[in-house]
């Protein structure tokens, strides 16, 4: 197996190496030992005598080619086998792979001690002196959001036999870089897989907890399947491998490329919050057809493409029938109006089921439990009393099938999943352990399997409804944040940012009862929202939906539009309160962005200046075309000058007032942005 970047060599008879990834130049390689499991009390290395193709290669919907190689492990007649599935894109140096272990006769996995965990990969970094751990799931309380962190791994960490979480491990030798990553998800430092280091610079990727249960069946219908892993070798410096991995996530990791399109989104939730906090009305007071139809007209003029009705559209959680009192015709009129404007319909969901729903009555055994306490009955945003059901149980199919039904009956193509925490359940009898396992074992197994089951739900949905998009809400710590879900969907990253109490302001000091610190127009909210754009170095920013406020005045609107076009692509607020001039101002900026947004999505980020400082420049120009956007932010009036990193497209750029562009002899642009009082952002669009 090979492409323009690398070759995969299978070496099953080798005692030390099962397979290796080799750069096409032959100068750099990374070799992997066979994985191992503890089966019936004995650790077994999954090293076959030979590997043969088990099926014909197949081309996936995203153009990636899947290869499967299978080999028998142990003595003839043992019935134990390993299958390695590789996914290779013709134009990418990143290979995706996973292991499947099967047995023709029933066996049991052993997990009695800390040493009984699965070992997935082992490789040496002795030839790679510059090592970096790329953390993706640190929750930064300052901005109340997940954010990436690149941490150097020095020899002293190897000497100390440190364990590091990743999920990305990067190493360079001055000429090239290698990358290894695993696709799972949890909030740092709560690791379920871990890179364990030794002084000789050997790296072993081990399971930590929850990967398998003691006594878990390994049989003809019960294979053990690893999570997906990613490996790459790229000539050049760290920025180049980051760009290649970013392109892999954008185009090759996920089969459903609809999730990668940089649509512009609107969500009703902020208006509902304002109704509750400012106008002292119920959250659902105005969630009615007349209001939604009026919002759709404004959203259309602003350039919105996906219109999301948040909580309250349904009569009961679990059954997810449209509320007939609020929408008298099952959302038909709403869908027709959206269709007229070329907009998509999105709806909000969580894992709860109302006590009077058929979903609950048919799945009482799937209720989430924690310890010996009784499950907590609660209203879901002013809808009937509900209980949460475990998605790592047989309920997962019912939930997926409800989404499929809604897509077919109502025309929903976007699904926002909320309030799905990693540690909701330790119940016995679901798909994460029985009475023979401790509460801790069942809890960890559920938490480990949750991102896997979420992916199964999305795969079932998109197989039946190709093009459906699922956003997984990551607005609080304790969510399973990582690479796993990005293989099937995208993230809803930031809600309103920090709460007052995140900054040690007591609840009693919040005069109006609104806990949201960044609930108002102006430049402050975008400071916080732009902070996680640091992900864009490794993962495209349009996979991290974040909502900006469209409120007047003009300076605030420019700030929010110039921020959202960097990729987060979300708007929410009181659309009917925006002035006609404000609606047009937003619409003009969004229209200019949409002309180049595919280039913006493809462009690796270039940043100059600290987030929230003066000035702060963001360049999103596609190096291949020169098309894209440069945005400047400032808190102090003055003129600030920037020279683009990349050459820019020919033609007259679209600019905010106060921006002057000079084309330099080398094709780059010199941008001068003049800010006066009450202006906080300037946007320049090349190639519109």
XYZ file of C-alpha atoms in Angstrom:
688
model
C 0.000 0.000 0.000
C 1.357 3.400 -0.900
C 0.577 6.854 -2.190
C 2.593 9.908 -3.189
C 3.800 10.402 0.389
C 4.440 7.043 2.025
C 4.507 3.256 1.872
C 3.075 0.779 4.383
C 5.196 -2.332 4.805
C 3.632 -5.378 6.495
C 6.182 -7.474 8.415
C 4.130 -10.088 10.313
C 6.931 -12.612 10.719
C 9.189 -10.053 12.376
C 9.443 -10.520 16.148
C 9.707 -6.781 16.817
C 7.716 -5.123 14.036
C 4.224 -5.926 12.765
C 4.215 -3.131 10.213
C 5.906 0.150 9.467
C 5.153 3.444 7.755
C 7.942 4.647 5.453
C 8.328 8.017 3.725
C 8.493 7.594 -0.050
C 12.034 8.972 0.021
C 12.982 6.009 2.222
C 14.836 8.294 4.637
C 12.339 8.201 7.506
C 10.160 5.462 8.976
C 8.167 4.563 12.057
C 7.857 0.870 12.969
C 5.083 -0.596 15.138
C 5.111 -3.687 17.316
C 2.014 -5.878 17.406
C -0.766 -4.909 19.826
C -1.478 -7.209 22.763
C -4.395 -8.182 25.000
C -4.660 -10.180 28.197
C -6.866 -13.168 27.288
C -7.852 -15.846 29.807
C -5.182 -14.534 32.163
C -2.305 -14.529 29.646
C -0.951 -11.571 27.668
C -1.084 -12.433 23.991
C 0.830 -10.491 21.344
C -1.292 -10.265 18.211
C 1.554 -11.226 15.905
C 0.353 -13.342 12.979
C 2.593 -15.569 10.905
C 1.280 -13.867 7.782
C -1.169 -11.191 6.689
C -3.420 -11.444 3.643
C -6.087 -9.134 2.220
C -9.423 -10.131 3.748
C -11.612 -8.141 1.344
C -11.129 -6.142 -1.815
C -10.094 -2.514 -1.229
C -13.082 -0.190 -1.231
C -13.363 3.541 -1.882
C -15.236 5.505 0.775
C -17.532 8.471 0.206
C -14.675 10.921 0.823
C -12.428 9.256 -1.760
C -10.262 7.484 0.819
C -9.417 3.848 0.040
C -9.866 1.234 2.792
C -7.672 -1.880 2.911
C -8.092 -4.820 5.307
C -5.384 -7.363 6.108
C -6.047 -10.415 8.254
C -3.827 -13.029 9.870
C -4.153 -15.927 12.311
C -2.479 -15.564 15.702
C -0.948 -18.477 17.620
C -1.044 -22.131 16.698
C -3.100 -23.469 13.821
C -6.593 -24.189 15.066
C -6.519 -21.656 17.900
C -9.030 -19.548 16.019
C -7.532 -16.221 17.155
C -6.986 -13.600 14.468
C -6.135 -9.948 13.918
C -7.413 -7.667 11.172
C -5.680 -4.381 10.429
C -7.844 -1.831 8.636
C -5.943 0.938 6.868
C -7.506 4.023 5.309
C -5.248 5.801 2.842
C -5.900 8.962 0.828
C -3.972 9.438 -2.395
C -2.845 12.969 -1.546
C -2.329 12.772 2.227
C 0.657 11.646 4.329
C -1.723 10.716 7.179
C -2.822 7.065 7.433
C -5.769 6.049 9.588
C -5.849 2.516 11.012
C -7.383 0.273 13.667
C -7.143 -3.308 14.934
C -9.901 -5.902 15.240
C -9.241 -9.041 17.309
C -11.527 -12.048 16.788
C -11.788 -15.575 18.167
C -13.642 -18.525 16.647
C -14.245 -20.012 20.099
C -15.362 -18.136 23.216
C -12.572 -16.561 25.240
C -12.549 -13.984 28.020
C -10.560 -10.778 28.306
C -8.795 -10.358 31.640
C -8.707 -7.020 33.428
C -8.010 -7.703 37.101
C -4.906 -5.566 37.678
C -3.427 -2.320 36.388
C -1.158 -4.318 34.090
C -4.001 -6.062 32.277
C -4.799 -3.132 29.981
C -4.606 -3.449 26.184
C -1.384 -2.330 24.512
C -2.181 -0.789 21.140
C 1.135 0.415 19.757
C 4.816 0.521 20.575
C 7.446 2.452 18.633
C 10.822 4.088 19.142
C 11.610 7.812 18.997
C 15.356 7.300 19.460
C 15.978 8.899 16.052
C 13.616 11.801 16.742
C 15.073 14.215 19.336
C 12.393 16.937 19.262
C 9.175 15.541 20.816
C 5.935 17.424 21.536
C 2.683 16.378 23.166
C -0.298 18.109 21.539
C -3.134 18.237 24.046
C -6.563 18.976 22.633
C -8.862 18.585 25.623
C -7.568 21.009 28.252
C -10.551 22.958 29.581
C -9.406 26.561 30.131
C -11.589 28.082 32.831
C -10.422 31.587 31.922
C -12.461 31.411 28.706
C -14.710 28.484 29.734
C -13.727 26.454 26.700
C -11.520 23.636 25.549
C -8.281 24.816 23.947
C -5.135 23.134 22.554
C -1.722 23.138 24.191
C 1.615 22.064 22.714
C 3.889 20.750 25.475
C 7.585 19.872 24.895
C 8.567 16.336 25.951
C 12.229 16.317 26.928
C 14.622 13.521 27.786
C 13.947 14.031 31.487
C 10.312 13.038 30.884
C 11.490 9.851 29.158
C 13.949 9.176 32.000
C 11.143 9.603 34.533
C 8.911 7.113 32.647
C 6.229 9.744 32.303
C 2.785 8.936 30.942
C 1.284 11.612 28.681
C -2.253 11.899 27.362
C -1.926 13.575 23.964
C -3.926 12.572 21.921
C -1.280 13.723 19.408
C 2.396 12.902 19.795
C 4.759 14.698 17.458
C 8.504 14.165 16.896
C 11.083 15.782 14.625
C 14.738 15.374 13.675
C 15.403 18.721 11.996
C 14.506 17.404 8.543
C 11.127 15.699 8.993
C 8.399 15.067 11.548
C 6.376 12.013 12.510
C 2.957 12.116 14.117
C 0.950 9.511 16.002
C -2.544 10.156 17.369
C -5.465 8.204 18.762
C -9.125 9.015 18.172
C -11.005 9.016 21.459
C -12.216 11.778 23.769
C -12.171 12.896 27.399
C -11.351 16.042 29.370
C -7.659 16.400 30.235
C -6.132 14.931 32.434
C -8.745 12.153 32.579
C -6.961 9.727 30.231
C -8.437 6.554 28.769
C -5.413 5.941 26.553
C -1.897 7.081 27.391
C 1.566 7.259 25.835
C 3.956 5.649 28.342
C 7.617 6.634 27.952
C 10.857 4.855 28.867
C 14.428 6.126 29.113
C 15.491 4.503 25.818
C 12.791 6.658 24.106
C 10.383 3.798 23.529
C 6.752 4.912 23.453
C 3.931 2.490 24.297
C 0.307 3.456 23.795
C -1.654 1.670 26.519
C -5.249 1.611 27.573
C -5.688 3.169 31.018
C -9.219 2.309 32.156
C -12.543 1.284 30.686
C -11.044 -0.148 27.478
C -12.299 -3.615 28.363
C -14.077 -5.300 31.264
C -12.785 -8.252 33.223
C -14.443 -11.314 31.745
C -15.553 -9.498 28.601
C -16.450 -12.059 25.953
C -14.169 -12.460 22.957
C -15.928 -14.757 20.547
C -17.262 -15.198 17.012
C -19.864 -12.439 17.465
C -17.923 -10.389 20.014
C -14.692 -9.035 18.513
C -12.440 -6.583 20.325
C -12.075 -3.461 18.232
C -9.611 -0.688 18.945
C -10.288 2.987 18.399
C -8.861 4.529 15.230
C -5.263 5.731 15.144
C -3.469 8.194 12.862
C 0.156 8.120 11.742
C 2.041 10.487 9.437
C 5.541 11.302 8.212
C 6.109 14.739 6.688
C 9.323 16.364 5.479
C 9.910 19.813 6.954
C 9.155 21.664 10.173
C 6.331 21.391 12.675
C 4.049 23.844 10.886
C 4.071 21.626 7.813
C 2.924 18.499 9.616
C 0.295 20.527 11.487
C -1.015 21.784 8.136
C -1.075 18.258 6.716
C -2.913 16.887 9.764
C -5.389 19.773 9.569
C -6.032 18.892 5.916
C -6.506 15.235 6.876
C -9.175 16.181 9.430
C -10.843 18.492 6.903
C -11.002 16.115 3.948
C -9.999 12.551 4.828
C -10.963 11.638 8.399
C -14.745 11.858 7.977
C -16.736 10.186 5.203
C -19.568 12.719 5.502
C -18.033 15.795 3.865
C -21.234 17.749 4.500
C -19.915 18.187 8.057
C -16.847 19.956 6.649
C -18.713 22.606 4.655
C -18.413 26.082 6.251
C -22.109 26.887 6.504
C -23.272 29.962 8.436
C -25.538 29.023 11.354
C -28.230 30.709 13.441
C -29.608 29.317 16.719
C -32.618 30.617 18.662
C -31.177 29.936 22.128
C -29.726 33.352 22.944
C -33.103 35.005 22.354
C -34.671 32.425 24.652
C -32.079 33.194 27.332
C -32.703 36.914 26.995
C -36.440 36.355 27.307
C -35.836 34.563 30.581
C -33.101 36.768 32.039
C -34.066 40.213 30.756
C -37.806 40.066 30.174
C -38.596 37.597 32.986
C -40.582 35.361 30.681
C -40.340 31.574 30.389
C -37.614 30.310 28.075
C -40.261 28.960 25.726
C -42.676 31.910 25.870
C -42.126 32.989 22.258
C -41.112 29.669 20.722
C -43.992 29.715 18.284
C -44.406 29.461 14.551
C -45.084 33.186 14.015
C -41.864 34.223 15.756
C -39.772 31.600 13.952
C -41.140 32.591 10.530
C -40.301 36.229 11.211
C -36.780 35.283 12.316
C -36.265 33.228 9.176
C -36.850 36.325 7.031
C -34.227 38.315 8.943
C -31.812 35.388 9.009
C -32.123 35.053 5.237
C -31.204 38.725 4.722
C -28.190 38.184 6.962
C -26.960 35.232 4.908
C -27.796 32.434 7.354
C -27.856 28.956 5.811
C -28.684 26.631 8.731
C -31.532 27.775 10.999
C -31.563 25.917 14.314
C -34.604 25.873 16.599
C -33.308 25.176 20.067
C -35.123 23.552 22.967
C -38.906 23.792 23.085
C -39.814 22.715 19.565
C -40.877 19.282 20.882
C -43.767 18.083 23.041
C -41.810 15.374 24.907
C -38.157 14.459 25.072
C -37.430 10.921 23.909
C -40.324 10.684 21.456
C -39.317 14.006 19.837
C -42.698 14.814 18.339
C -43.146 18.433 17.230
C -45.166 20.413 19.787
C -48.561 20.974 18.099
C -49.390 23.968 20.315
C -46.311 25.854 19.139
C -46.075 24.558 15.574
C -49.521 23.552 14.377
C -48.486 21.769 11.186
C -45.510 19.653 12.274
C -43.053 22.391 11.154
C -44.207 22.109 7.515
C -44.657 25.862 7.062
C -41.300 26.535 8.704
C -39.601 23.994 6.452
C -41.289 25.411 3.346
C -40.128 28.926 4.229
C -36.587 27.689 4.794
C -36.680 25.825 1.485
C -37.774 29.001 -0.294
C -34.622 30.701 0.964
C -32.301 27.727 0.414
C -31.818 27.258 4.161
C -31.509 24.054 6.189
C -33.545 23.144 9.285
C -31.788 22.243 12.512
C -33.218 21.055 15.849
C -31.931 20.619 19.419
C -31.755 17.242 21.234
C -30.424 15.666 24.399
C -30.440 12.137 25.819
C -33.507 12.537 28.072
C -36.928 10.898 27.727
C -40.117 12.226 29.301
C -41.818 9.969 31.838
C -44.942 9.882 29.669
C -43.030 9.123 26.460
C -43.027 5.796 24.677
C -39.222 5.976 24.574
C -39.078 5.903 28.377
C -41.780 3.293 28.830
C -40.031 0.954 26.389
C -36.534 1.600 27.815
C -36.952 1.852 31.597
C -33.934 -0.417 31.954
C -31.784 2.166 30.119
C -32.173 4.998 32.646
C -28.827 6.474 33.704
C -27.854 5.794 37.308
C -25.028 6.948 39.525
C -24.276 4.849 42.587
C -27.171 3.713 44.741
C -29.188 6.910 44.430
C -32.444 7.135 42.542
C -32.295 8.768 39.104
C -33.161 12.451 39.267
C -36.382 13.437 37.533
C -36.216 16.952 36.093
C -37.894 19.167 33.546
C -35.945 19.737 30.339
C -36.213 23.482 29.742
C -39.864 23.817 30.759
C -40.994 20.628 29.050
C -42.465 17.551 30.848
C -40.541 15.777 33.605
C -37.863 13.484 32.171
C -35.071 11.086 33.000
C -31.817 10.730 31.113
C -31.319 7.472 29.240
C -27.916 5.890 28.729
C -26.597 6.000 25.185
C -24.212 3.117 25.979
C -27.219 0.806 26.203
C -29.760 -0.655 23.803
C -31.390 2.795 23.774
C -28.760 4.048 21.293
C -30.651 2.484 18.383
C -33.966 4.050 19.418
C -32.331 7.468 19.665
C -30.707 7.080 16.236
C -33.977 5.904 14.705
C -35.850 8.929 16.092
C -33.347 11.206 14.365
C -33.807 9.279 11.127
C -37.599 9.559 11.430
C -37.394 13.322 11.968
C -35.090 13.749 9.005
C -37.536 11.879 6.778
C -40.806 13.264 8.170
C -39.894 16.839 9.072
C -36.850 17.479 6.869
C -34.271 18.063 9.602
C -30.707 17.875 8.330
C -28.819 19.400 11.289
C -28.934 17.917 14.789
C -27.545 19.714 17.834
C -26.795 17.334 20.748
C -26.678 18.911 24.191
C -26.106 17.873 27.832
C -24.353 14.559 27.121
C -21.769 14.247 29.870
C -19.135 11.522 30.039
C -19.922 10.307 33.569
C -23.706 10.082 33.540
C -24.030 6.358 34.152
C -22.607 3.435 36.146
C -25.719 1.245 35.979
C -25.565 -2.524 35.672
C -27.105 -4.293 32.706
C -26.344 -1.744 29.986
C -23.534 -2.230 27.479
C -20.847 -1.249 29.991
C -20.830 -3.974 32.625
C -22.987 -6.126 34.861
C -23.432 -6.913 38.566
C -20.114 -8.785 38.582
C -18.325 -5.474 37.942
C -17.798 -2.687 40.434
C -19.465 0.711 40.144
C -16.099 2.231 39.168
C -15.567 -0.369 36.434
C -19.010 0.222 34.967
C -18.602 4.003 35.141
C -15.216 3.938 33.410
C -16.420 1.483 30.768
C -19.415 3.711 30.025
C -17.223 6.803 29.804
C -14.742 5.025 27.527
C -17.474 3.725 25.232
C -19.546 6.911 25.088
C -17.640 8.559 22.191
C -17.695 5.209 20.381
C -21.473 4.885 20.760
C -22.035 8.503 19.769
C -20.178 7.742 16.548
C -22.325 4.628 16.029
C -25.463 6.746 16.355
C -24.219 9.258 13.789
C -23.115 6.494 11.414
C -26.576 4.901 11.613
C -28.178 8.296 10.987
C -25.986 9.268 8.044
C -26.234 5.859 6.424
C -30.010 6.343 6.293
C -29.870 10.115 5.715
C -26.676 11.011 3.823
C -25.583 14.583 4.417
C -27.037 14.919 7.919
C -24.843 17.003 10.236
C -24.506 16.450 13.984
C -22.970 19.031 16.323
C -21.925 17.710 19.742
C -22.113 20.329 22.512
C -18.720 20.825 24.231
C -19.591 23.918 26.239
C -18.747 22.444 29.670
C -15.917 20.393 31.132
C -16.521 16.666 31.579
C -17.452 16.107 27.937
C -15.665 13.523 25.753
C -13.665 16.036 23.744
C -11.141 14.617 21.274
C -10.590 13.365 17.745
C -13.156 10.551 17.861
C -16.349 12.498 17.221
C -14.719 14.586 14.503
C -14.634 11.416 12.391
C -18.440 11.622 12.105
C -19.474 15.177 12.988
C -18.363 18.465 14.474
C -18.385 20.359 17.765
C -20.528 23.122 19.244
C -17.631 24.638 21.171
C -18.587 27.749 23.143
C -21.963 28.799 24.514
C -21.668 32.185 26.247
C -18.150 31.732 27.569
C -17.442 32.214 31.294
C -20.023 32.572 34.012
C -19.686 35.270 36.668
C -18.672 32.688 39.267
C -15.763 31.546 37.066
C -14.155 34.814 38.211
C -15.026 34.323 41.893
C -18.008 36.676 41.769
C -20.564 35.185 44.190
C -23.977 34.300 42.850
C -25.524 36.652 45.391
C -23.809 39.583 43.636
C -25.460 38.859 40.298
C -28.254 41.410 40.437
C -30.515 40.137 37.634
C -29.868 36.442 38.187
C -28.145 36.041 34.811
C -24.972 34.021 35.304
C -23.581 34.755 31.835
C -20.684 37.187 31.860
C -20.569 37.738 28.086
C -24.219 38.268 27.266
C -23.948 41.710 25.728
C -22.829 43.295 22.435
C -19.365 44.804 22.146
C -15.788 43.633 21.748
C -15.439 41.690 25.027
C -17.379 38.583 24.024
C -15.372 38.126 20.784
C -12.103 38.262 22.790
C -13.121 35.108 24.591
C -14.698 33.464 21.565
C -11.583 33.962 19.421
C -9.289 32.336 21.997
C -10.088 28.737 20.875
C -9.234 29.662 17.274
C -5.865 28.231 18.328
C -7.393 24.865 17.341
C -7.259 26.004 13.723
C -3.579 25.078 13.576
C -4.504 21.381 13.915
C -8.252 21.180 13.238
C -10.233 23.507 10.932
C -12.032 26.202 12.901
C -15.292 25.558 11.042
C -15.575 22.303 13.031
C -15.976 24.377 16.234
C -19.300 26.209 15.950
C -19.335 29.335 18.130
C -22.063 31.983 18.166
C -21.536 35.740 17.967
C -24.092 38.460 18.728
C -25.592 40.467 15.825
C -26.862 43.384 17.958
C -26.487 47.027 17.016
C -24.406 49.238 17.064
C -22.303 48.975 13.909
C -18.975 48.661 15.724
C -20.164 45.603 17.621
C -21.567 44.039 14.447
C -18.292 44.532 12.572
C -16.407 42.956 15.471
C -18.640 39.907 15.534
C -18.736 39.369 11.759
C -14.948 39.776 11.471
C -14.605 37.154 14.205
C -17.112 34.577 12.992
C -15.737 34.571 9.419
C -12.456 33.188 10.780
C -14.370 29.929 10.781
C -16.632 29.558 13.807
C -19.571 30.678 11.646
C -22.332 31.127 14.253
C -24.837 33.890 15.079
C -27.508 34.034 17.738
C -29.495 36.816 19.396
C -32.716 38.772 19.076
C -32.935 39.016 15.287
C -36.174 40.997 15.280
C -34.599 43.771 17.359
C -31.768 44.488 14.911
C -32.129 47.651 12.833
C -32.554 47.284 9.043
C -29.160 48.954 8.655
C -27.626 46.417 11.030
C -29.174 43.476 9.182
C -27.759 44.801 5.912
C -24.345 45.427 7.469
C -24.137 41.849 8.701
C -25.501 40.508 5.421
C -22.901 42.415 3.405
C -20.032 41.089 5.523
C -21.334 37.522 5.477
C -21.857 37.689 1.682
C -18.266 38.844 1.165
C -17.066 35.977 3.360
C -19.189 33.356 1.600
C -17.526 34.214 -1.718
C -14.185 32.944 -0.349
C -15.182 30.703 2.544
C -13.927 27.476 0.960
C -10.509 29.095 0.716
C -10.803 30.273 4.320
C -11.616 26.721 5.423
C -8.612 25.385 3.493
C -6.208 28.059 4.742
C -3.880 27.303 7.648
C -4.077 30.161 10.173
C -1.551 32.953 10.513
C -1.873 35.029 13.676
C -0.040 38.159 14.734
C -0.777 39.587 18.161
C -2.283 38.236 21.351
C -6.017 37.573 21.473
C -7.683 40.641 22.976
C -4.587 42.822 22.545
C -4.017 45.767 20.188
C -3.510 45.039 17.365
C -4.591 41.443 16.757
C -4.308 40.212 13.170
C -5.705 37.010 11.678
C -4.774 35.905 8.165
C -6.775 33.160 6.470
C -5.465 33.163 2.897
C -5.342 29.981 0.863
C -1.682 29.710 -0.267
C -2.805 27.945 -3.459
C -5.146 30.735 -4.607
C -4.414 33.895 -2.615
C -8.124 34.066 -1.810
C -9.402 34.528 1.717
C -9.669 36.991 4.562
C -7.471 39.159 6.773
C -9.088 40.553 9.922
C -7.700 43.119 12.340
C -8.914 43.863 15.879
C -7.942 46.788 18.108
C -9.104 48.301 21.371
C -7.285 51.638 20.942
C -7.862 54.113 18.077
C -4.985 54.370 15.643
C -3.578 53.055 12.386
C -2.047 49.573 12.345
C -0.129 47.998 9.478
C 0.272 44.353 8.481
C 2.020 42.573 5.599
C 0.424 39.279 4.595
C 2.336 36.026 4.894
C 0.986 34.783 1.573
C 0.494 36.479 -1.802
C -3.051 37.673 -2.393
C -5.436 37.183 -5.306
C -5.644 39.800 -8.034
C -8.570 42.181 -8.167
C -10.037 44.811 -5.905
C -10.499 43.525 -2.334
C -13.659 44.005 -0.295
C -12.832 46.120 2.768
C -14.385 47.757 5.776
C -14.148 51.554 5.873
C -10.758 52.692 7.127
C -8.782 49.944 5.386
C -6.205 50.685 2.691
C -4.525 47.890 0.718
C -1.243 48.202 -1.192
C -0.117 45.305 -3.360
C 3.617 44.647 -2.963
C 5.957 43.526 -5.791
C 6.156 39.965 -4.394
C 2.363 39.599 -4.505
C 1.796 40.111 -0.806
C -0.465 42.851 0.511
C 0.354 45.685 2.888
C -2.810 46.444 4.851
C -3.267 49.662 6.808
C -6.283 49.647 9.137
C -7.363 52.890 10.799
C -9.567 52.569 13.874
C -11.559 55.391 15.441
C -13.550 55.327 18.673
C -16.143 52.561 18.986
C -14.596 50.520 16.164
C -13.016 47.224 17.083
C -12.610 45.270 13.845
C -11.616 45.624 10.209
C -12.105 42.947 7.567
C -10.443 42.611 4.157
C -11.557 39.996 1.654
C -9.314 38.970 -1.253
C -10.769 37.203 -4.284
C -14.421 37.945 -3.577
